[in-house]
Short mmCIF file of C-alpha atoms in Angstrom, two decimals:
data_model
loop_
_atom_site.label_atom_id
_atom_site.label_comp_id
_atom_site.label_asym_id
_atom_site.label_seq_id
_atom_site.Cartn_x
_atom_site.Cartn_y
_atom_site.Cartn_z
CA MET A 12 25.46 -28.15 -58.36
CA LEU A 13 25.18 -24.40 -57.66
CA SER A 14 24.62 -22.99 -54.19
CA ILE A 15 23.29 -19.55 -53.26
CA ASP A 16 24.13 -18.94 -49.60
CA ASN A 17 22.67 -16.17 -47.42
CA ILE A 18 22.56 -13.53 -50.17
CA ARG A 19 21.69 -10.03 -49.00
CA VAL A 20 21.36 -6.96 -51.20
CA ASP A 21 20.96 -3.38 -49.94
CA PHE A 22 20.18 -0.41 -52.16
CA GLY A 23 20.50 3.06 -50.62
CA GLY A 24 19.58 1.85 -47.16
CA THR A 25 16.71 -0.30 -48.46
CA ASN A 26 16.97 -4.05 -48.08
CA LEU A 27 16.05 -5.83 -51.34
CA PHE A 28 16.95 -9.38 -50.19
CA HIS A 29 17.83 -10.76 -46.80
CA ASP A 30 19.45 -14.17 -46.24
CA ILE A 31 18.35 -15.81 -49.48
CA SER A 32 19.61 -19.39 -49.82
CA PHE A 33 18.79 -22.21 -52.25
CA ILE A 34 20.49 -24.87 -54.37
CA ILE A 35 20.12 -25.38 -58.12
CA ASN A 36 20.49 -29.01 -59.18
CA LYS A 37 21.49 -30.46 -62.54
CA ARG A 38 18.00 -31.10 -63.93
CA ASP A 39 16.23 -28.10 -62.41
CA ARG A 40 14.24 -25.86 -64.74
CA ILE A 41 13.28 -22.98 -62.48
CA ALA A 42 10.87 -20.08 -62.96
CA LEU A 43 11.98 -17.05 -60.94
CA VAL A 44 8.86 -15.00 -60.22
CA GLY A 45 7.79 -12.00 -58.18
CA LYS A 46 6.32 -8.55 -58.65
CA ASN A 47 8.22 -5.91 -60.62
CA GLY A 48 11.01 -4.49 -58.49
CA ALA A 49 11.26 -7.63 -56.32
CA GLY A 50 14.82 -8.18 -57.54
CA LYS A 51 14.55 -10.99 -60.09
CA SER A 52 17.00 -9.49 -62.60
CA THR A 53 19.34 -8.49 -59.77
CA LEU A 54 19.46 -12.09 -58.50
CA LEU A 55 20.24 -13.37 -62.03
CA LYS A 56 23.12 -10.88 -62.32
CA ILE A 57 24.53 -12.00 -58.98
CA ILE A 58 24.41 -15.68 -59.97
CA ALA A 59 26.00 -14.80 -63.32
CA GLY A 60 28.83 -13.00 -61.50
CA GLN A 61 27.99 -9.61 -63.01
CA GLN A 62 26.97 -8.02 -59.70
CA GLN A 63 28.22 -8.51 -56.16
CA PRO A 64 25.77 -8.95 -53.26
CA THR A 65 26.06 -6.89 -50.09
CA ALA A 66 26.65 -10.16 -48.23
CA GLY A 67 26.57 -13.88 -48.96
CA THR A 68 28.16 -16.07 -51.63
CA VAL A 69 27.41 -18.01 -54.81
CA SER A 70 29.31 -21.31 -54.85
CA ARG A 71 29.87 -23.44 -57.92
CA PRO A 72 32.08 -26.46 -58.73
CA LYS A 73 35.32 -25.91 -60.60
CA GLY A 74 34.72 -25.79 -64.34
CA PHE A 75 31.02 -25.06 -63.83
CA THR A 76 29.75 -22.83 -66.67
CA VAL A 77 26.94 -20.28 -66.63
CA GLY A 78 25.22 -18.83 -69.70
CA TYR A 79 23.45 -15.51 -69.08
CA LEU A 80 21.03 -13.71 -71.41
CA PRO A 81 20.08 -10.26 -70.02
CA GLN A 82 17.06 -8.23 -71.10
CA VAL A 83 19.29 -5.55 -72.60
CA MET A 84 22.68 -6.21 -74.19
CA THR A 85 25.33 -4.46 -76.24
CA HIS A 86 26.14 -5.75 -79.71
CA THR A 87 29.27 -5.63 -81.85
CA ASP A 88 29.19 -5.22 -85.62
CA GLY A 89 31.47 -6.50 -88.35
CA ARG A 90 30.48 -10.18 -88.53
CA THR A 91 27.82 -12.20 -90.32
CA VAL A 92 25.09 -14.09 -88.46
CA TYR A 93 26.99 -17.37 -88.91
CA GLU A 94 30.34 -15.88 -87.87
CA GLU A 95 28.77 -14.40 -84.73
CA ALA A 96 27.19 -17.76 -83.81
CA GLU A 97 30.52 -19.50 -84.48
CA LEU A 98 32.07 -17.48 -81.64
CA ALA A 99 30.30 -19.91 -79.31
CA PHE A 100 33.01 -22.44 -80.20
CA SER A 101 36.03 -20.13 -79.91
CA HIS A 102 37.02 -21.80 -76.64
CA ILE A 103 37.05 -25.33 -78.07
CA HIS A 104 40.73 -25.05 -78.97
CA GLU A 105 41.45 -23.92 -75.42
CA MET A 106 39.56 -26.94 -74.10
CA GLU A 107 41.48 -29.28 -76.40
CA GLU A 108 44.79 -27.80 -75.22
CA GLU A 109 43.73 -28.20 -71.59
CA LEU A 110 42.71 -31.84 -72.21
CA GLU A 111 46.14 -32.53 -73.73
CA ARG A 112 47.86 -30.95 -70.72
CA MET A 113 45.76 -32.94 -68.24
CA ASN A 114 46.26 -36.18 -70.20
CA SER A 115 50.02 -35.62 -70.19
CA GLU A 116 49.96 -34.98 -66.43
CA LEU A 117 47.94 -38.14 -65.80
CA SER A 118 50.38 -40.26 -67.84
CA LEU A 119 53.30 -39.06 -65.69
CA ARG A 120 51.65 -39.72 -62.32
CA SER A 121 51.63 -42.95 -60.36
CA ASP A 122 49.70 -41.91 -57.22
CA TYR A 123 46.58 -43.69 -58.46
CA GLU A 124 44.92 -43.93 -55.05
CA SER A 125 45.44 -40.32 -54.00
CA GLU A 126 42.57 -37.85 -53.66
CA ASP A 127 44.37 -35.39 -55.93
CA TYR A 128 44.67 -38.00 -58.71
CA HIS A 129 40.96 -38.81 -58.50
CA ARG A 130 40.11 -35.12 -58.58
CA LEU A 131 42.18 -34.72 -61.75
CA ILE A 132 40.40 -37.71 -63.31
CA GLU A 133 37.01 -36.14 -62.52
CA GLU A 134 38.05 -32.79 -64.01
CA TYR A 135 39.39 -34.49 -67.14
CA THR A 136 36.19 -36.54 -67.53
CA HIS A 137 33.96 -33.47 -67.11
CA LEU A 138 35.98 -31.41 -69.60
CA ASN A 139 36.07 -34.27 -72.09
CA GLU A 140 32.29 -34.66 -71.82
CA GLN A 141 31.85 -30.94 -72.44
CA SER A 142 34.06 -31.14 -75.52
CA THR A 143 32.13 -34.16 -76.82
CA ILE A 144 28.76 -32.47 -76.22
CA MET A 145 29.97 -29.44 -78.15
CA GLY A 146 30.94 -31.66 -81.06
CA GLY A 147 34.64 -30.84 -81.03
CA SER A 148 35.47 -29.13 -84.29
CA HIS A 149 32.40 -30.61 -86.05
CA TYR A 150 29.90 -27.96 -85.07
CA GLU A 151 28.60 -26.63 -88.41
CA ALA A 152 25.40 -28.70 -88.32
CA GLU A 153 24.77 -27.67 -84.72
CA ILE A 154 25.08 -23.97 -85.58
CA GLU A 155 22.64 -24.45 -88.45
CA ARG A 156 20.11 -26.26 -86.21
CA ALA A 157 20.27 -23.54 -83.55
CA LEU A 158 19.90 -20.63 -85.96
CA THR A 159 17.09 -22.19 -88.00
CA GLY A 160 15.34 -23.29 -84.78
CA LEU A 161 15.31 -19.67 -83.62
CA GLY A 162 13.80 -18.46 -86.88
CA PHE A 163 16.74 -17.61 -89.16
CA ALA A 164 16.57 -18.67 -92.81
CA ARG A 165 19.73 -20.19 -94.30
CA THR A 166 19.93 -17.15 -96.57
CA ASP A 167 20.33 -15.03 -93.40
CA PHE A 168 23.55 -16.79 -92.35
CA ALA A 169 25.76 -14.66 -94.62
CA ARG A 170 24.04 -11.36 -93.79
CA PRO A 171 25.81 -8.85 -91.51
CA THR A 172 24.36 -8.77 -88.00
CA ASN A 173 23.84 -5.00 -88.15
CA GLU A 174 21.09 -5.55 -90.75
CA PHE A 175 18.91 -7.15 -88.07
CA SER A 176 16.71 -5.59 -85.39
CA GLY A 177 17.55 -5.77 -81.69
CA GLY A 178 15.14 -8.68 -81.25
CA TRP A 179 16.80 -10.74 -83.96
CA ARG A 180 20.25 -9.95 -82.57
CA MET A 181 19.03 -11.16 -79.19
CA ARG A 182 18.24 -14.47 -80.92
CA ILE A 183 21.84 -14.69 -82.14
CA GLU A 184 23.03 -14.25 -78.55
CA LEU A 185 20.59 -16.92 -77.40
CA ALA A 186 21.85 -19.28 -80.13
CA LYS A 187 25.44 -18.68 -78.94
CA LEU A 188 24.48 -19.52 -75.38
CA LEU A 189 22.67 -22.71 -76.38
CA LEU A 190 25.62 -23.77 -78.54
CA GLN A 191 28.00 -23.39 -75.60
CA HIS A 192 25.99 -25.97 -73.59
CA PRO A 193 26.54 -24.25 -70.23
CA ASP A 194 25.78 -26.16 -67.02
CA ILE A 195 22.97 -23.67 -66.41
CA LEU A 196 21.21 -21.04 -68.50
CA LEU A 197 20.08 -17.77 -66.88
CA LEU A 198 17.44 -16.17 -69.10
CA ASP A 199 15.88 -12.77 -68.40
CA GLU A 200 12.69 -12.38 -70.47
CA PRO A 201 13.89 -14.57 -73.39
CA THR A 202 10.49 -14.70 -75.14
CA ASN A 203 9.97 -10.97 -75.64
CA HIS A 204 11.35 -11.09 -79.18
CA LEU A 205 10.58 -14.70 -80.16
CA ASP A 206 7.67 -15.92 -82.28
CA ILE A 207 5.53 -18.92 -81.31
CA GLU A 208 7.57 -21.45 -83.31
CA SER A 209 10.86 -20.22 -81.82
CA ILE A 210 9.43 -20.33 -78.30
CA GLN A 211 8.27 -23.92 -78.85
CA TRP A 212 11.77 -24.80 -80.12
CA LEU A 213 13.31 -23.25 -77.01
CA GLU A 214 10.90 -25.25 -74.84
CA ARG A 215 12.53 -28.43 -76.15
CA SER A 216 16.03 -27.30 -75.12
CA GLY A 217 17.50 -29.68 -72.53
CA ASN A 218 19.61 -27.24 -70.48
CA ALA A 219 19.21 -26.67 -66.76
CA VAL A 220 17.67 -23.22 -66.56
CA LEU A 221 16.74 -20.37 -64.22
CA LEU A 222 14.53 -17.91 -66.05
CA VAL A 223 12.41 -14.82 -65.65
CA SER A 224 9.42 -14.64 -67.98
CA HIS A 225 5.89 -13.27 -68.06
CA ASP A 226 4.79 -15.84 -70.65
CA ARG A 227 2.62 -18.22 -68.62
CA ALA A 228 2.41 -20.92 -71.32
CA PHE A 229 6.19 -20.86 -71.74
CA LEU A 230 6.76 -21.18 -67.99
CA ASN A 231 4.36 -24.12 -67.74
CA ALA A 232 6.00 -25.88 -70.69
CA VAL A 233 9.61 -25.31 -69.60
CA THR A 234 9.81 -25.25 -65.80
CA ASN A 235 9.36 -27.87 -63.07
CA ARG A 236 10.19 -25.66 -60.10
CA THR A 237 9.14 -22.14 -59.09
CA ILE A 238 11.04 -19.75 -56.82
CA GLU A 239 9.13 -16.65 -55.78
CA ILE A 240 10.75 -13.51 -54.38
CA SER A 241 8.36 -11.78 -52.00
CA CYS A 242 9.00 -9.29 -49.18
CA GLY A 243 12.77 -9.80 -49.53
CA ARG A 244 12.53 -13.56 -48.99
CA ILE A 245 12.16 -16.54 -51.28
CA TYR A 246 9.57 -19.30 -51.37
CA ASP A 247 10.70 -22.45 -53.15
CA TYR A 248 8.19 -24.83 -54.75
CA LYS A 249 8.90 -28.07 -56.64
CA LEU A 250 5.95 -27.19 -58.88
CA SER A 251 5.23 -25.83 -62.34
CA TYR A 252 3.93 -22.26 -62.52
CA ASP A 253 0.16 -22.90 -62.55
CA LYS A 254 0.38 -25.38 -59.65
CA PHE A 255 2.58 -22.90 -57.78
CA MET A 256 -0.13 -20.23 -58.19
CA GLU A 257 -2.69 -22.54 -56.58
CA THR A 258 -0.35 -23.30 -53.68
CA ARG A 259 0.62 -19.63 -53.33
CA LYS A 260 -3.03 -18.70 -52.89
CA GLU A 261 -3.32 -21.24 -50.06
CA ARG A 262 -0.09 -19.90 -48.51
CA ARG A 263 -1.36 -16.33 -48.55
CA GLU A 264 -4.60 -17.39 -46.85
CA GLN A 265 -2.50 -19.08 -44.15
CA GLN A 266 -0.39 -15.92 -43.81
CA ILE A 267 -3.51 -13.81 -43.37
CA ARG A 268 -4.83 -16.13 -40.63
CA ALA A 269 -1.42 -16.16 -38.90
CA TYR A 270 -1.17 -12.35 -39.20
CA GLU A 271 -4.64 -11.88 -37.72
CA ASN A 272 -3.83 -14.25 -34.85
CA GLN A 273 -0.56 -12.41 -34.20
CA GLN A 274 -2.31 -9.03 -34.24
CA LYS A 275 -4.84 -10.33 -31.69
CA GLU A 276 -1.99 -11.66 -29.53
CA ILE A 277 -0.17 -8.30 -29.74
CA ALA A 278 -3.35 -6.45 -28.81
CA ASP A 279 -3.90 -8.75 -25.81
CA ILE A 280 -0.29 -8.28 -24.64
CA LYS A 281 -0.49 -4.49 -24.98
CA GLU A 282 -3.79 -4.45 -23.12
CA PHE A 283 -2.22 -6.47 -20.26
CA ILE A 284 0.78 -4.12 -20.13
CA GLU A 285 -1.41 -0.99 -20.04
CA ARG A 286 -3.77 -2.45 -17.44
CA PHE A 287 -1.09 -3.60 -15.00
CA ARG A 288 1.81 -1.25 -15.83
CA TYR A 289 1.58 0.56 -12.48
CA LYS A 290 0.60 -2.40 -10.28
CA PRO A 291 3.63 -3.55 -8.21
CA THR A 292 2.33 -7.11 -7.82
CA LYS A 293 2.26 -7.50 -11.62
CA ALA A 294 5.64 -5.87 -12.37
CA VAL A 295 7.42 -9.14 -13.24
CA GLN A 296 4.61 -10.25 -15.56
CA VAL A 297 4.48 -6.84 -17.23
CA GLN A 298 8.24 -6.92 -17.89
CA SER A 299 7.88 -10.46 -19.26
CA ARG A 300 5.14 -9.29 -21.64
CA ILE A 301 7.26 -6.31 -22.77
CA LYS A 302 10.19 -8.63 -23.58
CA GLN A 303 7.81 -11.02 -25.35
CA LEU A 304 6.57 -8.12 -27.48
CA GLU A 305 10.11 -7.00 -28.33
CA LYS A 306 11.12 -10.52 -29.44
CA MET A 307 8.05 -11.04 -31.58
CA VAL A 308 8.84 -11.18 -35.34
CA PRO A 309 6.08 -9.46 -37.33
CA ILE A 310 4.35 -11.72 -39.83
CA GLU A 311 4.44 -10.24 -43.34
CA ILE A 312 1.75 -10.92 -45.91
CA ASP A 313 2.60 -11.28 -49.60
CA GLU A 314 1.54 -8.19 -51.46
CA GLU A 315 -1.89 -8.63 -52.96
CA ASP A 316 -1.96 -8.13 -56.72
CA THR A 317 -4.45 -5.73 -58.22
CA SER A 318 -5.27 -7.80 -61.30
CA ARG A 319 -8.88 -7.96 -60.10
CA LEU A 320 -9.22 -4.26 -60.86
CA ARG A 321 -11.40 -4.14 -63.95
CA LEU A 322 -10.45 -1.58 -66.57
CA LYS A 323 -12.46 -0.97 -69.69
CA PHE A 324 -11.87 0.71 -73.02
CA ALA A 325 -14.15 3.61 -73.79
CA PRO A 326 -17.39 2.38 -75.44
CA ALA A 327 -16.90 1.93 -79.19
CA THR A 328 -19.07 3.83 -81.63
CA ARG A 329 -20.73 1.57 -84.20
CA SER A 330 -18.71 0.97 -87.36
CA GLY A 331 -19.73 -0.66 -90.63
CA ASN A 332 -20.27 -4.44 -90.72
CA TYR A 333 -16.84 -5.09 -92.25
CA PRO A 334 -14.10 -2.88 -90.74
CA VAL A 335 -11.32 -4.46 -92.88
CA ILE A 336 -11.54 -6.19 -96.27
CA CYS A 337 -8.38 -7.32 -98.10
CA SER A 338 -8.65 -8.24 -101.79
CA GLN A 339 -5.67 -9.63 -103.72
CA VAL A 340 -3.25 -7.70 -101.54
CA LYS A 341 0.45 -8.01 -102.35
CA LYS A 342 3.48 -6.38 -100.81
CA ALA A 343 7.03 -6.60 -102.12
CA PHE A 344 10.24 -4.84 -101.24
CA GLY A 345 12.21 -4.84 -104.47
CA ALA A 346 12.55 -8.43 -105.68
CA HIS A 347 11.44 -9.84 -102.34
CA THR A 348 7.71 -10.61 -102.11
CA VAL A 349 6.57 -10.56 -98.49
CA PHE A 350 3.05 -11.85 -99.25
CA GLU A 351 0.60 -11.97 -102.16
CA ASN A 352 -2.99 -13.00 -102.95
CA VAL A 353 -4.15 -11.97 -99.48
CA ASN A 354 -7.94 -12.18 -99.27
CA PHE A 355 -9.95 -11.97 -96.07
CA THR A 356 -12.74 -10.05 -94.34
CA ILE A 357 -12.80 -9.08 -90.68
CA ASN A 358 -16.31 -8.65 -89.32
CA ARG A 359 -17.39 -5.99 -86.85
CA GLY A 360 -16.73 -7.11 -83.26
CA GLU A 361 -14.33 -9.92 -84.20
CA LYS A 362 -11.08 -10.40 -82.33
CA VAL A 363 -8.41 -11.97 -84.56
CA ALA A 364 -4.72 -12.83 -84.26
CA PHE A 365 -1.90 -12.39 -86.78
CA VAL A 366 0.69 -15.11 -86.10
CA GLY A 367 3.72 -16.62 -87.84
CA ARG A 368 7.48 -16.51 -87.82
CA ASN A 369 9.09 -13.10 -87.53
CA GLY A 370 9.79 -11.55 -90.91
CA GLU A 371 6.76 -13.12 -92.62
CA GLY A 372 4.87 -9.80 -92.90
CA LYS A 373 2.53 -9.47 -89.92
CA THR A 374 3.56 -5.90 -89.06
CA THR A 375 3.91 -5.10 -92.76
CA LEU A 376 0.24 -5.97 -93.40
CA VAL A 377 -0.76 -3.91 -90.37
CA ARG A 378 1.06 -0.94 -91.84
CA CYS A 379 -0.74 -1.53 -95.15
CA ILE A 380 -4.11 -1.52 -93.34
CA LEU A 381 -3.13 1.74 -91.62
CA GLY A 382 -2.13 3.26 -94.97
CA GLU A 383 1.45 3.86 -93.83
CA ILE A 384 3.03 2.06 -96.80
CA ASP A 385 1.92 1.36 -100.35
CA TYR A 386 0.86 -2.06 -101.65
CA GLU A 387 -0.81 -3.78 -104.58
CA GLY A 388 -4.43 -4.91 -104.50
CA GLU A 389 -7.19 -3.34 -102.45
CA ILE A 390 -7.76 -2.82 -98.73
CA THR A 391 -11.17 -1.41 -97.83
CA ILE A 392 -11.67 0.22 -94.43
CA GLY A 393 -15.32 0.13 -93.38
CA HIS A 394 -17.72 2.98 -92.69
CA ASN A 395 -17.08 5.06 -89.55
CA VAL A 396 -14.01 3.04 -88.53
CA GLN A 397 -11.90 4.77 -85.87
CA THR A 398 -8.52 3.05 -85.58
CA SER A 399 -6.13 3.02 -82.64
CA TYR A 400 -2.74 1.40 -83.19
CA PHE A 401 -0.29 0.19 -80.56
CA ALA A 402 3.06 -0.29 -82.32
CA GLN A 403 6.06 -2.22 -81.02
CA HIS A 404 7.87 1.11 -80.64
CA GLU A 405 4.90 2.87 -79.01
CA ALA A 406 6.86 3.44 -75.80
CA GLN A 407 9.41 5.53 -77.71
CA LEU A 408 6.70 8.04 -78.69
CA LEU A 409 5.99 9.18 -75.12
CA ASP A 410 6.83 12.79 -74.16
CA GLU A 411 9.91 12.48 -71.94
CA ASN A 412 9.30 15.90 -70.37
CA LEU A 413 6.04 14.80 -68.72
CA THR A 414 5.59 12.79 -65.55
CA VAL A 415 3.78 9.46 -65.47
CA PHE A 416 0.65 11.10 -64.03
CA GLN A 417 0.70 13.97 -66.54
CA THR A 418 1.02 11.52 -69.45
CA ILE A 419 -2.25 9.84 -68.48
CA ASP A 420 -4.01 12.98 -67.22
CA ASN A 421 -3.49 14.56 -70.67
CA VAL A 422 -5.52 11.85 -72.43
CA ALA A 423 -8.08 10.97 -69.72
CA THR A 424 -11.57 12.41 -70.03
CA GLY A 425 -14.77 12.35 -67.98
CA ASP A 426 -15.13 10.24 -64.84
CA ILE A 427 -12.01 8.22 -65.66
CA ARG A 428 -9.91 11.15 -64.47
CA LEU A 429 -11.06 10.40 -60.92
CA ARG A 430 -9.56 6.89 -61.19
CA ILE A 431 -6.15 7.76 -62.67
CA ARG A 432 -4.32 6.90 -59.43
CA ASP A 433 -6.08 3.50 -59.26
CA ILE A 434 -5.25 2.74 -62.89
CA LEU A 435 -1.61 3.73 -62.43
CA GLY A 436 -1.42 1.56 -59.32
CA ALA A 437 -2.76 -1.44 -61.25
CA PHE A 438 0.13 -1.07 -63.66
CA MET A 439 2.77 -0.65 -60.90
CA PHE A 440 2.88 3.16 -60.94
CA GLY A 441 1.38 3.62 -57.51
CA GLY A 442 2.49 6.18 -54.91
CA GLU A 443 5.60 8.19 -55.72
CA ALA A 444 6.12 6.28 -59.00
CA SER A 445 3.29 8.30 -60.56
CA ASP A 446 5.41 11.44 -60.24
CA LYS A 447 8.45 9.98 -62.01
CA PRO A 448 9.50 11.78 -65.24
CA VAL A 449 9.04 9.59 -68.32
CA LYS A 450 12.71 10.10 -69.24
CA VAL A 451 13.89 8.05 -66.22
CA LEU A 452 11.60 5.06 -66.89
CA SER A 453 12.96 1.72 -68.06
CA GLY A 454 11.83 0.17 -71.33
CA GLY A 455 9.34 -2.07 -69.52
CA GLU A 456 7.90 0.84 -67.54
CA ARG A 457 7.47 2.89 -70.69
CA SER A 458 5.63 0.01 -72.36
CA ARG A 459 3.23 -0.22 -69.42
CA LEU A 460 2.63 3.53 -69.50
CA ALA A 461 1.96 3.45 -73.24
CA MET A 462 -0.52 0.62 -72.65
CA ILE A 463 -2.44 2.68 -70.06
CA ARG A 464 -2.67 5.53 -72.56
CA LEU A 465 -4.08 3.11 -75.13
CA LEU A 466 -6.84 2.05 -72.72
CA LEU A 467 -8.18 5.61 -72.66
CA ARG A 468 -8.36 6.25 -76.42
CA GLN A 469 -11.63 6.48 -78.35
CA MET A 470 -11.73 3.83 -81.12
CA ASN A 471 -13.73 0.95 -82.60
CA LEU A 472 -10.85 -0.83 -84.40
CA LEU A 473 -7.95 -1.68 -82.12
CA ILE A 474 -4.69 -2.95 -83.66
CA LEU A 475 -2.02 -4.22 -81.25
CA ASP A 476 1.48 -5.20 -82.37
CA GLU A 477 3.19 -7.36 -79.70
CA PRO A 478 1.36 -5.61 -76.84
CA THR A 479 2.58 -7.94 -74.09
CA ASN A 480 6.34 -7.41 -74.48
CA HIS A 481 7.64 -6.10 -71.13
CA LEU A 482 4.23 -6.44 -69.45
CA ASP A 483 4.14 -8.62 -66.34
CA MET A 484 1.39 -11.21 -65.90
CA GLN A 485 -0.74 -8.95 -63.73
CA SER A 486 -0.72 -6.17 -66.33
CA LYS A 487 -1.35 -8.68 -69.14
CA ASP A 488 -4.38 -10.07 -67.31
CA ILE A 489 -5.81 -6.56 -66.91
CA LEU A 490 -5.23 -5.80 -70.59
CA LYS A 491 -6.63 -9.15 -71.76
CA GLU A 492 -9.82 -8.68 -69.75
CA ALA A 493 -10.22 -5.15 -71.09
CA ILE A 494 -9.83 -6.35 -74.71
CA ARG A 495 -12.22 -9.27 -74.13
CA ASP A 496 -14.86 -6.82 -72.86
CA PHE A 497 -14.21 -4.30 -75.65
CA ASP A 498 -17.23 -4.08 -77.99
CA GLY A 499 -15.18 -3.04 -81.03
CA THR A 500 -12.98 -4.99 -83.47
CA VAL A 501 -9.47 -6.14 -82.54
CA ILE A 502 -6.41 -7.31 -84.50
CA VAL A 503 -3.59 -8.66 -82.30
CA VAL A 504 -0.07 -9.45 -83.52
CA SER A 505 1.37 -11.65 -80.78
CA HIS A 506 3.45 -14.72 -79.94
CA ASP A 507 2.00 -14.99 -76.42
CA ARG A 508 -0.21 -18.09 -76.50
CA GLU A 509 -1.62 -17.61 -73.00
CA PHE A 510 -2.59 -14.04 -73.84
CA LEU A 511 -4.31 -15.07 -77.10
CA ASP A 512 -6.06 -18.08 -75.55
CA GLY A 513 -9.73 -17.29 -74.94
CA LEU A 514 -9.29 -13.86 -76.55
CA VAL A 515 -9.34 -14.45 -80.32
CA THR A 516 -11.77 -16.51 -82.39
CA LYS A 517 -9.86 -16.46 -85.66
CA VAL A 518 -6.16 -16.81 -86.50
CA TYR A 519 -4.41 -15.57 -89.63
CA GLU A 520 -1.16 -17.47 -90.23
CA PHE A 521 1.62 -15.68 -92.14
CA GLY A 522 4.17 -17.87 -93.92
CA ASP A 523 5.73 -18.68 -97.30
CA GLY A 524 4.33 -15.49 -98.82
CA LYS A 525 0.73 -16.40 -97.96
CA VAL A 526 -1.83 -15.53 -95.29
CA ARG A 527 -4.03 -18.47 -94.27
CA GLU A 528 -7.23 -18.16 -92.26
CA HIS A 529 -7.90 -20.57 -89.36
CA LEU A 530 -11.23 -20.55 -87.52
CA GLY A 531 -11.04 -21.05 -83.75
CA GLY A 532 -8.64 -20.02 -81.01
CA ILE A 533 -4.85 -20.11 -80.84
CA TYR A 534 -4.62 -23.68 -79.50
CA ASP A 535 -7.05 -24.91 -82.20
CA TYR A 536 -4.68 -23.41 -84.75
CA LEU A 537 -1.57 -24.94 -83.13
CA ALA A 538 -3.22 -28.38 -82.99
CA THR A 539 -4.14 -28.14 -86.69
CA LYS A 540 -0.61 -27.04 -87.54
CA ARG A 541 0.92 -29.95 -85.60
CA ALA A 542 -1.36 -32.41 -87.38
CA THR A 543 -0.44 -30.90 -90.76
CA ASN A 544 3.29 -31.14 -90.00
CA ILE A 545 2.92 -34.80 -88.96
CA ASN A 546 0.99 -35.64 -92.13
CA GLU A 547 3.57 -33.90 -94.30
CA ALA A 548 6.39 -35.79 -92.56
CA LEU A 549 4.56 -39.09 -93.09
CA ALA A 550 3.96 -38.27 -96.74
CA GLN A 551 7.69 -37.66 -97.26
CA THR A 552 8.56 -41.09 -95.84
CA THR A 553 6.15 -43.01 -98.10
#
């Protein structure tokens, strides 16, 4: 279906890939994985045709379509949400005109047995199927399904796109891609700005896909094949992500054994050369060993992750028994009520999650708790509560004039200052990267740096708003373990099910102007919600 042949990419004399080759078939749903900087986004751009490799080719059949969703995109203003989504069908008229032209050509030809005639028939059939899949000119219902599935209310359809945040505008772009029904979707971190319900909707999409994501649950639900980029090469597994991780561990153990055997062989050869270098009777054998050494290809070992490095928050001072109490809390913006009659108590030491569709008020209630905005009702903050807040825009608050090391050194205290290099290395700021100025960091790098700074703060109430956006799995594992070991109270706003699993013991669901309490973990909540939806559907049919 799509062939990647001997792709090589060089950057400033450094080889990023060498001789990468693989084929993507029609039903493949592939997770593209590898450490940060391995070249995942670069490979997606090459396949999408937005970047040229140093060598090698990407081959695709005629008429083959690719839909590409980058991490960062430019937006145009001047249209409503619906009008922007409708652009996905702007080429339908072109397709219809092409079908008419091909049909006319077929009616005039009589070379029914020729290869060219059969090729034209195949092209016509493929294009006609594409047109049928897209619904021809009857696409209104499909636009509505895509937009509502990704979290938009019908009242949003007529709103200008410039009224929405970057995350919501990314959803519009994703809706446009899905509506175009490309032969393959290339998705670079698509879940960073989606809530749990939207992610689950995307999981049910039937497109062939090659995606980069750090959401483990999403990868396991969506993909059936995993391609890892490591040491400039690829390793291709017909396995879902978790099964790939098991196999990868076995592969690395085999690499270590092979590496050790090779090192012993090299040592033996060198010892032979040194021992008999000046002995005439051994000259031929010495030269043979030298040539053998020159031809030997060094065995490389996959880089070991540092997720086993345990980091801990500073010990929490004891707060009152009830750090947060909400009583009859209501928040409205003009005539729009975000939520009302909110009543709950968070106990000292609890770790809870705020979940729900975007726009239902999760961040708004956090801001009420922090006292950043006014509200009706009463929110009581307990005795001796010290709050630390990680906002979605936390990365934008970093001092751009400092280096990575200085940013952390300025907030580190005590013995932790001796481990700054280790901590930075765990979050992919090892070596020279620790001396980079903040102003040259990417959005993902800034998020990781802001997260390190959070780890070093003194607090006993930790509030995190989408903390895992832009964090890779290794960094998320380190953060999750640190939060799990934290002896204070934690509120997490997140759509990352794998991150929340085993971390929180209570879930607050935001929706329809209400906040509902669910005891148990994130998957207990999702199971209850599924059962409720099924019962409601059954009730409507009786």
